[in-house]
Tab-separated table of C-alpha atoms in Angstrom:
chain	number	residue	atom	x	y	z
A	1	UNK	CA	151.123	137.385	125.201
A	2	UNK	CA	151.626	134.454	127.195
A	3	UNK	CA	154.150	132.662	124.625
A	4	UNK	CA	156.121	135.738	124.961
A	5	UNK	CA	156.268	135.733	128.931
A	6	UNK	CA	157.654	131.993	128.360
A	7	UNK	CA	160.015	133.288	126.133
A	8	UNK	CA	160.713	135.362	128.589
A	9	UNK	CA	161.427	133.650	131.106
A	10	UNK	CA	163.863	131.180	129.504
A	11	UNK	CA	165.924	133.839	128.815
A	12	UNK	CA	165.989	135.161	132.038
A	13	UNK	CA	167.714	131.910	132.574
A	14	UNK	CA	169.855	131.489	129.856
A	15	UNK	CA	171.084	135.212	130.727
A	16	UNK	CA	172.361	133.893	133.827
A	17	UNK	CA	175.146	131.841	132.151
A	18	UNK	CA	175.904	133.967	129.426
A	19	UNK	CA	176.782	136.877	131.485
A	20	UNK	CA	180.772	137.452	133.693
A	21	UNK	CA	179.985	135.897	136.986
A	22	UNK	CA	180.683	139.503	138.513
A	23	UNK	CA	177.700	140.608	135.949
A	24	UNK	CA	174.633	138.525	136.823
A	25	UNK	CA	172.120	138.772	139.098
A	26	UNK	CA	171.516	136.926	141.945
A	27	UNK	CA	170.183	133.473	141.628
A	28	UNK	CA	167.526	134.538	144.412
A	29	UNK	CA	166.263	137.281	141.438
A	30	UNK	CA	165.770	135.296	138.707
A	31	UNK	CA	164.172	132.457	140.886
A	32	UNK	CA	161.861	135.214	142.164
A	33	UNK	CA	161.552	136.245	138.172
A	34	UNK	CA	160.465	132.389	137.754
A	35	UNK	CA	157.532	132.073	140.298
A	36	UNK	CA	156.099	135.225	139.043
A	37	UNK	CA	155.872	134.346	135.804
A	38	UNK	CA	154.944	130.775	136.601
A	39	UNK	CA	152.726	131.849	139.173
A	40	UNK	CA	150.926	134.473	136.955
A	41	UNK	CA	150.568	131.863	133.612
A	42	UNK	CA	149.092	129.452	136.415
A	43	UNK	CA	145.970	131.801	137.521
A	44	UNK	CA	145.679	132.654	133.408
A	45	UNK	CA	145.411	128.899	133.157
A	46	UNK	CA	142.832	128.641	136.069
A	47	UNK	CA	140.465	131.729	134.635
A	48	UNK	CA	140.663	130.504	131.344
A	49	UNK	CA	139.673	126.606	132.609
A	50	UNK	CA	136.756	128.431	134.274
A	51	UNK	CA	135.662	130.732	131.525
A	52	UNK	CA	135.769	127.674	129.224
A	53	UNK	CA	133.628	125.556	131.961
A	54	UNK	CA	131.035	128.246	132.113
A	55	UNK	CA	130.800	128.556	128.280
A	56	UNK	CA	130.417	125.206	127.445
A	57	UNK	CA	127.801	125.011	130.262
A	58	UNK	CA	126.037	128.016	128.765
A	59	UNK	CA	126.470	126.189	125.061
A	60	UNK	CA	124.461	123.184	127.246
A	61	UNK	CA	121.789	125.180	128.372
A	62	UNK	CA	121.191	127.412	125.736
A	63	UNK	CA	122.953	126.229	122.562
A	64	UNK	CA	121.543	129.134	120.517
A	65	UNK	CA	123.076	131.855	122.677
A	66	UNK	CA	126.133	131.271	122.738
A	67	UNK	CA	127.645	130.776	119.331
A	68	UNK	CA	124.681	133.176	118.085
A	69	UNK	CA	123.068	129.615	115.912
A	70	UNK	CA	121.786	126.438	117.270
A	71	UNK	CA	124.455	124.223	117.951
A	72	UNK	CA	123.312	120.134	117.341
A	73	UNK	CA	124.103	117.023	119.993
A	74	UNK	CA	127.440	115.982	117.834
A	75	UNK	CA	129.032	120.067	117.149
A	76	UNK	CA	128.429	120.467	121.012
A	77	UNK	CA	130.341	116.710	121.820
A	78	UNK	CA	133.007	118.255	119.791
A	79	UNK	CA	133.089	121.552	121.833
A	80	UNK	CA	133.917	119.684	124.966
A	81	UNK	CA	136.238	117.650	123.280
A	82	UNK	CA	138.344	120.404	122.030
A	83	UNK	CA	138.335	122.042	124.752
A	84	UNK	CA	139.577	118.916	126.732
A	85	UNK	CA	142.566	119.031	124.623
A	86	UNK	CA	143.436	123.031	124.476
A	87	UNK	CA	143.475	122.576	128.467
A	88	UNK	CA	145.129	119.482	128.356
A	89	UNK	CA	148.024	120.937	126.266
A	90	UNK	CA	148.197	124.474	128.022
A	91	UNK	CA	148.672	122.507	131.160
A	92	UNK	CA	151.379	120.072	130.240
A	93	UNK	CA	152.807	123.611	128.870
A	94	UNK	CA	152.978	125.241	131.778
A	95	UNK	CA	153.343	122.854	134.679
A	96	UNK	CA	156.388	121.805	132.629
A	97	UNK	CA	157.326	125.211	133.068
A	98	UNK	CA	156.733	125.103	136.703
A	99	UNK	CA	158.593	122.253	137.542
A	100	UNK	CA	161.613	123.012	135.512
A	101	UNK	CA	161.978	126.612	136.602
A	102	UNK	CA	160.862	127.136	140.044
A	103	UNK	CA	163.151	125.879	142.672
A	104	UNK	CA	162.390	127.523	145.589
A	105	UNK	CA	160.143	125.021	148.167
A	106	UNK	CA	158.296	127.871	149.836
A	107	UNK	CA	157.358	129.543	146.575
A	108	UNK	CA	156.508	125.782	145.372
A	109	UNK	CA	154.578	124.958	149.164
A	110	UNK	CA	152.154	128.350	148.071
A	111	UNK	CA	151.354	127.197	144.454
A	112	UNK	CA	150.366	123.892	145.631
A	113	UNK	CA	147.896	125.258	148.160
A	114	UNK	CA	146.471	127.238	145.687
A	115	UNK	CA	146.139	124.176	143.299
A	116	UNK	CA	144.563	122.143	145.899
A	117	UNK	CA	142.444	124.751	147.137
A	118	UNK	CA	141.068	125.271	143.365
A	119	UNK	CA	140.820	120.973	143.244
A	120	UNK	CA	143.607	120.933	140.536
A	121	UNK	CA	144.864	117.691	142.422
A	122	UNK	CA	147.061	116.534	139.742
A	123	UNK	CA	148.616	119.414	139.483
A	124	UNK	CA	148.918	120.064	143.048
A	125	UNK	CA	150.307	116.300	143.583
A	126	UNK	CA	152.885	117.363	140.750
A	127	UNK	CA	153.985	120.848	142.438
A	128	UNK	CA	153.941	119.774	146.299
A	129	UNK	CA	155.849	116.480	144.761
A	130	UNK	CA	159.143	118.696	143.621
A	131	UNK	CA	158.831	120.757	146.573
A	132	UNK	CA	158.913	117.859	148.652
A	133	UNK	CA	161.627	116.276	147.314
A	134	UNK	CA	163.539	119.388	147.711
A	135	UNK	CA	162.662	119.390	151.231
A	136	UNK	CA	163.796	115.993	151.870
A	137	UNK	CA	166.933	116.619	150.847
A	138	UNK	CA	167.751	119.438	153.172
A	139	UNK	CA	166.054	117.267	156.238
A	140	UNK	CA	168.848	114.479	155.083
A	141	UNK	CA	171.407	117.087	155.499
A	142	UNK	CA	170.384	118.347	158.740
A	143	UNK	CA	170.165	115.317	160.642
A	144	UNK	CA	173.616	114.087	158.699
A	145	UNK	CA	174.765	117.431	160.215
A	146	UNK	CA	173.152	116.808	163.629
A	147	UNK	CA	174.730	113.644	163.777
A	148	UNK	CA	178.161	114.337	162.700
A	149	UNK	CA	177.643	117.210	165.774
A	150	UNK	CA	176.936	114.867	168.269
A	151	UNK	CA	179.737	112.337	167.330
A	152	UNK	CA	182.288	115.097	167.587
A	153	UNK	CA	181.177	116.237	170.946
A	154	UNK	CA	181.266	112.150	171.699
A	155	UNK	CA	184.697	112.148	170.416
A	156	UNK	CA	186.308	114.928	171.997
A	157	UNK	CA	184.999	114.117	175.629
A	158	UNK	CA	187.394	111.206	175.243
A	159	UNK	CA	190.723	111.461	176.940
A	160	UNK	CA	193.542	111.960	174.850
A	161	UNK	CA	195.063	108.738	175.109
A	162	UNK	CA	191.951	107.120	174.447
A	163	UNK	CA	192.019	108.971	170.800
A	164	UNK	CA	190.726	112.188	172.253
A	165	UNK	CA	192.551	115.724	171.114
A	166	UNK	CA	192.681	116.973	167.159
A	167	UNK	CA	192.972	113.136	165.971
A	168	UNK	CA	192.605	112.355	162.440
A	169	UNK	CA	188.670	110.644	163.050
A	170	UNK	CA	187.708	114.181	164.593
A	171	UNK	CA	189.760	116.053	161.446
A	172	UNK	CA	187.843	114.414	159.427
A	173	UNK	CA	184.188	114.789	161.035
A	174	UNK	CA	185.251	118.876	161.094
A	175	UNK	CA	185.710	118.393	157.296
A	176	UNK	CA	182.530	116.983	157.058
A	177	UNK	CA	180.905	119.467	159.272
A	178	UNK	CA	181.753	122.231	156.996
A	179	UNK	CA	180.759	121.156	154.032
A	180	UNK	CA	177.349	121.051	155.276
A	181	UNK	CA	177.278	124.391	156.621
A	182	UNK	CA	176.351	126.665	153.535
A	183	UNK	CA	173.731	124.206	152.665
A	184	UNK	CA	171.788	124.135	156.097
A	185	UNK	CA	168.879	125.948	155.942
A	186	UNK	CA	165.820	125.927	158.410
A	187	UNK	CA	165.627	123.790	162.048
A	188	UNK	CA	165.135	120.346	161.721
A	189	UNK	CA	161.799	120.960	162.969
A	190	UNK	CA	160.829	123.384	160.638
A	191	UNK	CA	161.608	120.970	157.563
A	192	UNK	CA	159.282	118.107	158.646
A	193	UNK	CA	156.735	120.068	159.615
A	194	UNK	CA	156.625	121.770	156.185
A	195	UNK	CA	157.355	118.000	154.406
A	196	UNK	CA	154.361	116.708	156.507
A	197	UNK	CA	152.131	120.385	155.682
A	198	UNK	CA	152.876	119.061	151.721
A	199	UNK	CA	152.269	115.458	152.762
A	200	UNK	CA	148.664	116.798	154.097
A	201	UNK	CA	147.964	118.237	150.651
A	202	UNK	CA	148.908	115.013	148.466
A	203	UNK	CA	147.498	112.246	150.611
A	204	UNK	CA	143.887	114.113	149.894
A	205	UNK	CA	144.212	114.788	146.698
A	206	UNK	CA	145.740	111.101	145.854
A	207	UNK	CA	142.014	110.183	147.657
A	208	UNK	CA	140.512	112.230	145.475
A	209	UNK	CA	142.096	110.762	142.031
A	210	UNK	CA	142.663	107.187	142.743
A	211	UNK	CA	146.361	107.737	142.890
A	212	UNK	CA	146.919	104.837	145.560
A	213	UNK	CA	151.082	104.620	144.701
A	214	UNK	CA	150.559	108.405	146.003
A	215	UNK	CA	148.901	107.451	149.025
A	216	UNK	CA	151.107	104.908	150.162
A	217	UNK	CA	154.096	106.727	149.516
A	218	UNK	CA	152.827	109.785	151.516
A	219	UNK	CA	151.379	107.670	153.990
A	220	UNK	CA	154.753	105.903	154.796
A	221	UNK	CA	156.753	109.238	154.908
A	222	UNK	CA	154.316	110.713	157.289
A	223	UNK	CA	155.032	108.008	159.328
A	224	UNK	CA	158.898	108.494	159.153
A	225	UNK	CA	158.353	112.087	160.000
A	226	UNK	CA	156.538	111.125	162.988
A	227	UNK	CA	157.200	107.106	164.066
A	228	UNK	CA	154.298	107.144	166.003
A	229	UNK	CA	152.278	104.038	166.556
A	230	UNK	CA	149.252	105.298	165.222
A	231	UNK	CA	150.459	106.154	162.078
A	232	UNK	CA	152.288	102.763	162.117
A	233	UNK	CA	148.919	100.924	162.151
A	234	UNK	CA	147.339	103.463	159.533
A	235	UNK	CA	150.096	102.263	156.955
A	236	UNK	CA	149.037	98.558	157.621
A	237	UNK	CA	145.638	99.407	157.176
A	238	UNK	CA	146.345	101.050	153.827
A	239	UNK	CA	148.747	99.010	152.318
A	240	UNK	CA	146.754	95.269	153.641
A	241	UNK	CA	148.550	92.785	155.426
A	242	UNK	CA	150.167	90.815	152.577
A	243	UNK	CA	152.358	93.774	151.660
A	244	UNK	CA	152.451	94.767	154.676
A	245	UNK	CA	154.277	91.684	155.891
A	246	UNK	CA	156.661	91.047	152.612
A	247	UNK	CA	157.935	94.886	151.608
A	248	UNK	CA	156.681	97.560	154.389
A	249	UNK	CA	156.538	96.510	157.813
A	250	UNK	CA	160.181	95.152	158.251
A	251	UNK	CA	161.088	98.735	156.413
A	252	UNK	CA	159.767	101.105	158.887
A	253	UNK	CA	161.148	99.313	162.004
A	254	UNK	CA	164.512	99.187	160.308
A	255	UNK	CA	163.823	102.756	160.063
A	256	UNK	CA	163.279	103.253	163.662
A	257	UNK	CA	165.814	100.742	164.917
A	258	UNK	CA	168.183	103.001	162.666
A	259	UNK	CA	166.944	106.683	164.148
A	260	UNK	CA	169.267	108.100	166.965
A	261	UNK	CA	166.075	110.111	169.513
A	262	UNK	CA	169.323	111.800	171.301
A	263	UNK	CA	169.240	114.316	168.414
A	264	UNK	CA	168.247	117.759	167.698
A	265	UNK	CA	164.479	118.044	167.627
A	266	UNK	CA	163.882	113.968	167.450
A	267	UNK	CA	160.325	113.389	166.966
A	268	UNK	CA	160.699	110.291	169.037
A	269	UNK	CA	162.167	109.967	172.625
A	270	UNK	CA	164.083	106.687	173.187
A	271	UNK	CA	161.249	105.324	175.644
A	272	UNK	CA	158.624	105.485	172.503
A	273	UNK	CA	161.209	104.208	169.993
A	274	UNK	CA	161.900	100.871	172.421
A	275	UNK	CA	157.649	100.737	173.416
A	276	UNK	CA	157.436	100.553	169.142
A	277	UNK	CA	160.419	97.721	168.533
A	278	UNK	CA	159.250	95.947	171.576
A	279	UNK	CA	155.453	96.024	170.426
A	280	UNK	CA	156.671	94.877	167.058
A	281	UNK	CA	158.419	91.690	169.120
A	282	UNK	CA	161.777	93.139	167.761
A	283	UNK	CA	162.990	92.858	171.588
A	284	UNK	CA	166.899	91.948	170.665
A	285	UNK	CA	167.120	94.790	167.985
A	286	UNK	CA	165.563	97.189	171.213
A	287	UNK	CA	168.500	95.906	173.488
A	288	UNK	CA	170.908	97.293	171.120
A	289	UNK	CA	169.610	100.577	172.384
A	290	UNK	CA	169.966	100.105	175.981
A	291	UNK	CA	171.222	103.023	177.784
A	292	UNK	CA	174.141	103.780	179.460
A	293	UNK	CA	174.417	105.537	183.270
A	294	UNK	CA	175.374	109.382	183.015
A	295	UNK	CA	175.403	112.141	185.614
A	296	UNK	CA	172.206	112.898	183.919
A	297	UNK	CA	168.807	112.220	185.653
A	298	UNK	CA	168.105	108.655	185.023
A	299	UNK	CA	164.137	108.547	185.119
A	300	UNK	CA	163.850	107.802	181.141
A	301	UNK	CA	166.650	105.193	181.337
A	302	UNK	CA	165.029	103.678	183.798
A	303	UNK	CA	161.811	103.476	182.384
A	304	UNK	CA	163.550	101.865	179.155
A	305	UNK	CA	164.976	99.420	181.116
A	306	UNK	CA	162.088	98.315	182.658
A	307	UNK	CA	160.062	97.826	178.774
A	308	UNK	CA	163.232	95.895	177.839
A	309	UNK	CA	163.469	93.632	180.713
A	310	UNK	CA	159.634	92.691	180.334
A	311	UNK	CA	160.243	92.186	176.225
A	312	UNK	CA	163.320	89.890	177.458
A	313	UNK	CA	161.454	87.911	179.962
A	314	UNK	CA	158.595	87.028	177.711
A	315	UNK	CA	160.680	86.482	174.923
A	316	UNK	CA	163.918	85.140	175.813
A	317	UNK	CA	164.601	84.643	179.691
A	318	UNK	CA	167.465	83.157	179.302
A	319	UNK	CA	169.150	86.309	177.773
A	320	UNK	CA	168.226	88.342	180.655
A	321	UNK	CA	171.906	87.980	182.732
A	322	UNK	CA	173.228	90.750	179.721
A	323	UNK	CA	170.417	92.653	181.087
A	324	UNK	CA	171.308	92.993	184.789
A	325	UNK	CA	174.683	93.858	184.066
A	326	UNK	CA	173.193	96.981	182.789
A	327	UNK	CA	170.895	97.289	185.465
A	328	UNK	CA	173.984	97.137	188.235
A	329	UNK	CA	175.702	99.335	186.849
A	330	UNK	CA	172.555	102.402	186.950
A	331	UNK	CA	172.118	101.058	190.075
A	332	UNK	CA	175.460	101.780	191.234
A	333	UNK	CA	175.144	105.208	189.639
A	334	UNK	CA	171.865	106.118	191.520
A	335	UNK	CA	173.579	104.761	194.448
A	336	UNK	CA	177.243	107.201	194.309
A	337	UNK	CA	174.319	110.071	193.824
A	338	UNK	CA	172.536	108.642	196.720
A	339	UNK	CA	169.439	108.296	194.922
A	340	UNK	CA	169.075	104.881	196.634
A	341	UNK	CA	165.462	104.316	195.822
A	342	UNK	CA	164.655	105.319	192.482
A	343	UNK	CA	165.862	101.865	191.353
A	344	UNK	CA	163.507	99.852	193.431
A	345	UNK	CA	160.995	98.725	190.409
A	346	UNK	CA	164.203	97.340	188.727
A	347	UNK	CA	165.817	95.717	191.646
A	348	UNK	CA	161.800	94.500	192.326
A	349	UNK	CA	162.436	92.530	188.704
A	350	UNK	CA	165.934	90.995	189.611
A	351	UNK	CA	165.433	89.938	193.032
A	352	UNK	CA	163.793	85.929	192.553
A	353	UNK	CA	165.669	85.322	189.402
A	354	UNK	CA	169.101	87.356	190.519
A	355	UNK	CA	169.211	87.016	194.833
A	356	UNK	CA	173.115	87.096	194.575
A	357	UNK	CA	173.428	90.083	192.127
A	358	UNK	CA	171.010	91.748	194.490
A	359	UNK	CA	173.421	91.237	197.716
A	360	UNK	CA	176.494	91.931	195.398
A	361	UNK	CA	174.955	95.488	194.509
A	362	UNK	CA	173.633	96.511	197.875
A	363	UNK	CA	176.867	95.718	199.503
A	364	UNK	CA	178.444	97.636	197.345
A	365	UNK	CA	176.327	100.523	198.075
A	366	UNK	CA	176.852	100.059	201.974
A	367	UNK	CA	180.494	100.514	200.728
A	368	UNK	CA	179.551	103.777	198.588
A	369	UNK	CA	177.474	105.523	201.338
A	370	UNK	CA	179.985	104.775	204.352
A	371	UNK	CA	182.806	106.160	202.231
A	372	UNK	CA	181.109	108.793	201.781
A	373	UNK	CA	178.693	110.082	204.196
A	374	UNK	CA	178.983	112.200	207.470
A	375	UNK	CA	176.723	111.241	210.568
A	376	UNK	CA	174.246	113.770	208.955
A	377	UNK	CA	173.342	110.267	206.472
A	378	UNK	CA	173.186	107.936	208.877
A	379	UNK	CA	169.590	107.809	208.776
A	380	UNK	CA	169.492	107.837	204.803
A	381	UNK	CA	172.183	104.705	205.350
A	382	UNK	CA	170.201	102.798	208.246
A	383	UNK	CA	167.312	103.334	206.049
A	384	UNK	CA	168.844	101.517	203.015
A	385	UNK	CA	170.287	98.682	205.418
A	386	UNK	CA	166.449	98.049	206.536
A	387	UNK	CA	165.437	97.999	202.624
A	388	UNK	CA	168.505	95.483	201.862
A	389	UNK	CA	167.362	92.959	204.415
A	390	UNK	CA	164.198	92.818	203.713
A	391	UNK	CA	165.325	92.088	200.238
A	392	UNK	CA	167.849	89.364	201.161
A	393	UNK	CA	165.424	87.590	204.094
A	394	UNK	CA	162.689	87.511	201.164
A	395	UNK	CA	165.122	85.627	199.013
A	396	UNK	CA	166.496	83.459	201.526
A	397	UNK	CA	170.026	84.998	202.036
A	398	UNK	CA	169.355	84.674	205.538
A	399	UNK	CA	173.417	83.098	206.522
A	400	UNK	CA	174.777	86.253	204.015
A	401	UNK	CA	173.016	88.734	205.644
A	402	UNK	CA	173.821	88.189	209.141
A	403	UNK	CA	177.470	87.772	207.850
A	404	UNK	CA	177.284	91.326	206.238
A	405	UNK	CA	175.448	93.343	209.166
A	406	UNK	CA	178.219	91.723	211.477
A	407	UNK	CA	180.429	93.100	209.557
A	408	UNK	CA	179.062	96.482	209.246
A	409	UNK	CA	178.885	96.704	213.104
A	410	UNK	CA	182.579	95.706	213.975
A	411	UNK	CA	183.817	98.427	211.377
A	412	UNK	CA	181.526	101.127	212.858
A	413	UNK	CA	181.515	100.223	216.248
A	414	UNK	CA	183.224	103.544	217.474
A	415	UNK	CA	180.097	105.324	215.454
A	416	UNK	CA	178.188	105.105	218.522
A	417	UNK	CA	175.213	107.058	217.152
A	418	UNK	CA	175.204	104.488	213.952
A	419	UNK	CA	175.357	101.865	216.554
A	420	UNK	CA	172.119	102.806	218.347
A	421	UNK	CA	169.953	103.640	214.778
A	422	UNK	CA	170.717	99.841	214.017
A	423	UNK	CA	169.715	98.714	217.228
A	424	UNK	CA	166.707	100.292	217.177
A	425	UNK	CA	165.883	99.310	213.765
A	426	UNK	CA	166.754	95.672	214.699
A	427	UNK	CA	169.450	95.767	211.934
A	428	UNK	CA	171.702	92.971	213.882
A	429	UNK	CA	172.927	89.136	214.190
C-alpha cells in the first residue's frame, strides 16, 4: 500500500508537466498532495519503528512468546540486525521522498518538529536543513529588496542636477525592484525568526548526535540572525580559539561591518553594530559608519560618536582631526535647531585637544542664534554665551574671547535688553 502511495505521488508530479498549462492544477495543490503523502508515509514509518522496538524488546524478555518457539542468543542478534536494516532502508526511502517533493518551508518547519519531538534527530536535522535553506533564500531577497528601497528613496531626494529625476541609475534600481516583487513573501522579521525557530531544532539535535559541523554552522547563523555580542562569544567558545582566530572571527565582523541597521526590521541598531566593531578593536572599519547630521533627532548619532571618538583616542589619536569635522558639523546642526546643549559630552571630548575648533564652532553659533532669534531667546542666547566662556577661559583663549564678546556688544548695542542680560551675567571685556 505504501509503494503505491509513492507511486502515487510521482505521478502527481509528472502530471503537472504533461498536462496544457491552462489544464493543470495549481502548484500550491500538488505541493499540498506532496506533504500529505509524505507526511502520512512519515508517521507509518514512526509506528512501524515503534512496533518493531517493542517486539524485539518483547523477543528480549520473553523469547518464547513472541515467535511462538524459543528463540537462541545468535537468531535474536539477527532479529535486531534485520530490523536495523528494514528501517534503515524505509528511511532513506522516504526521507528521499521528503526532501525531493516537499517544497513548502512551513509544511517542512511542522515535519521537523514532529521529528525532533519523536528524537528522530537525523531526520529532523535533514528536514529543518531544506527548509532552512529555503528560508534563507527568501531573507536574501528581502533585504536585497529592502536595500534597493532605501537607495531609491536616497536617490530620488537628490536634486535633479545632482542626478536626481527618472535617471538611468534609478531606471535601473526600479527594474530591479520588480523583479523581486512576486518572489517576496513574509516580513523580514518573520523569516529570521522562523530560520532561527529551525536553527533551535538543529543545534539540539546536532548535541544530541555528535554532529559538531552542524553545530557550528547553526551556531554561526544564529549569530548572523541576531549579531549580538553574546552569541558572538558563544561561537568562540564552540569553535576554540585557533579557528576562531584563522577562519571565523574575521568572518562575522566582516559580516557586521557589511550590514546596513537603517533597514527594515534590522536586528541591530547602528549604536550596537559600532559597540561590537569597536569591542573587536576594528575602530577604523567603525568610522566608516559614522553618521551624518539630519533633521532627525540626533540622540543615537550622538551616542555613536561618542564610542567612536573613545575607540579613536585609544587607538589612534592622531586620526582624531577626521573625527571633529564630523562632530562640527552635528554640532552646527543641534545649534540651527537650537538644541545648544545636547552636544556638551562631545564638545567635553574636543575641548583640551581642539580649543580653536571649539571657539570656531561656538562663534558660529552666536552667528546662528542672533540671525535668528527674537528678544523672546535672548536668555537661551546669554545662556550659551556664559557656557562658551567658560569653555574658552578653561582652555586659555582668554585674548579671543574678550575679542569676540566685544564684538558681540558693539553689534547689539541698540538691543538694550541684550545689553543688560550680559551685564548682569558678567559676559564683558
Amino acid at each position: 500500500a505504501k509503494l503505491e502511495e509513492l507511486r502515487t505521488l510521482r505521478s502527481c508530479f509528472a502530471e503537472m508537466f504533461t498536462f496544457p498549462s491552462c489544464h493543470r492544477m495549481p502548484l500550491q495543490h500538488y505541493q499540498s498532495l506532496a506533504f500529505d503523502l509524505c507526511h502520512e508515509l512519515v508517521l507509518h514509518l514512526l509506528h512501524f519503528k515503534q512496533l518493531k522496538e517493542t517486539e524485539l524488546d518483547g523477543m528480549v524478555r520473553n523469547p518464547r512468546l513472541v515467535r511462538g518457539r524459543s528463540m537462541n542468543e545468535d537468531e535474536i542478534k539477527q532479529e535486531f540486525t534485520d530490523n536495523a536494516l528494514l528501517q534503515e532502508k524505509l528511511n532513506l526511502q522516504v526521507f528521499k521522498l521528503v526532501l525531493e517533493f516537499v517544497n513548502n518551508p512551513t509544511q517542512l518547519s511542522q515535519l521537523a518538529r514532529e521529528l525532533h519531538q519523536e528524537k528522530e534527530m537525523d531526520n529532523a536535522i535533514d528536514v529543518s536543513g531544506k527548509a532552512q535553506d529555503i528560508l534563507k533564500l527568501r531573507y536574501a531577497d528581502r533585504l536585497r529588496y529592502e536595500a534597493l528601497m532605501k537607495q531609491l528613496i536616497d536617490r530620488s531626494r537628490l536634486p535633479q542636477g545632482a542626478g536626481g529625476g527618472v535617471s538611468e541609475e534609478i531606471q535601473e534600481i526600479l527594474t530591479e525592484i520588480d523583479s523581486f516583487r512576486h518572489q517576496l513573501s513574509d516580513p523580514i522579521e518573520s523569516l529570521r525568526n522562523s530560520i532561527l525557530s529551525l536553527a533551535d531544532i538543529m543545534i539540539e539535535a546536532a548535541r544530541a548526535e555528535n554532529r559538531e559541523e552542524i553545530l557550528e554552522a547553526q551556531s554561526i547563523l544564529v549569530f548572523k540572525m541576531q549579531m549580538s555580542v553574546d552569541k558572538f562569544e558563544e561561537v568562540h567558545t564552540l569553535v576554540g580559539d585557533e579557528k576562531w582566530e584563522s577562519e571565523i572571527r574575521d568572518d562575522l565582523l566582516s559580516y557586521v561591518h557589511a550590514y546596513d541597521p537603517t533597514l527594515p526590521g534590522s536586528p541591530i541598531t547602528l549604536v550596537a553594530k559600532i559597540e561590537l566593531l569597536v569591542r573587536e578593536k576594528w575602530w577604523k572599519e567603525a568610522l566608516e559608519h559614522r553618521p551624518v547630521p539630519t533633521a532627525a533627532d540626533a540622540s543615537s548619532s550622538i551616542e555613536v560618536l561618542k564610542l567612536l571618538w573613545f575607540a579613536v583616542e585609544s587607538n589612534s589619536p592622531d586620526s582624531l582631526g577626521d573625527l571633529v569635522e564630523t562632530i562640527k558639523a552635528f554640532t552646527i546642526k543641534e545649534f540651527q535647531k537650537f538644541n545648544l546643549n545636547s552636544m556638551d559630552a562631545l564638545l567635553d571630548l574636543m575641548q583640551e585637544g581642539f580649543p580653536r575648533e571649539i571657539f570656531d564652532l561656538y562663534s558660529k553659533g552666536s552667528e546662528i542664534m542672533m540671525t535668528n532669534s527674537s528678544s523672546k531667546k535672548y536668555k537661551m542666547y546669554v545662556d550659551f554665551l556664559v557656557v562658551m566662556k567658560n569653555r574658552l577661559l578653561a582652555v586659555g583663549l582668554v585674548d579671543e574671547w574678550n575679542d569676540f564678546i566685544a564684538k558681540v556688544r558693539k553689534r547689539e548695542n541698540r538691543k538694550k535688553n541684550l545689553i543688560n542680560m550680559l551685564d548682569v551675567h558678567q559676559l564683558g571685556v
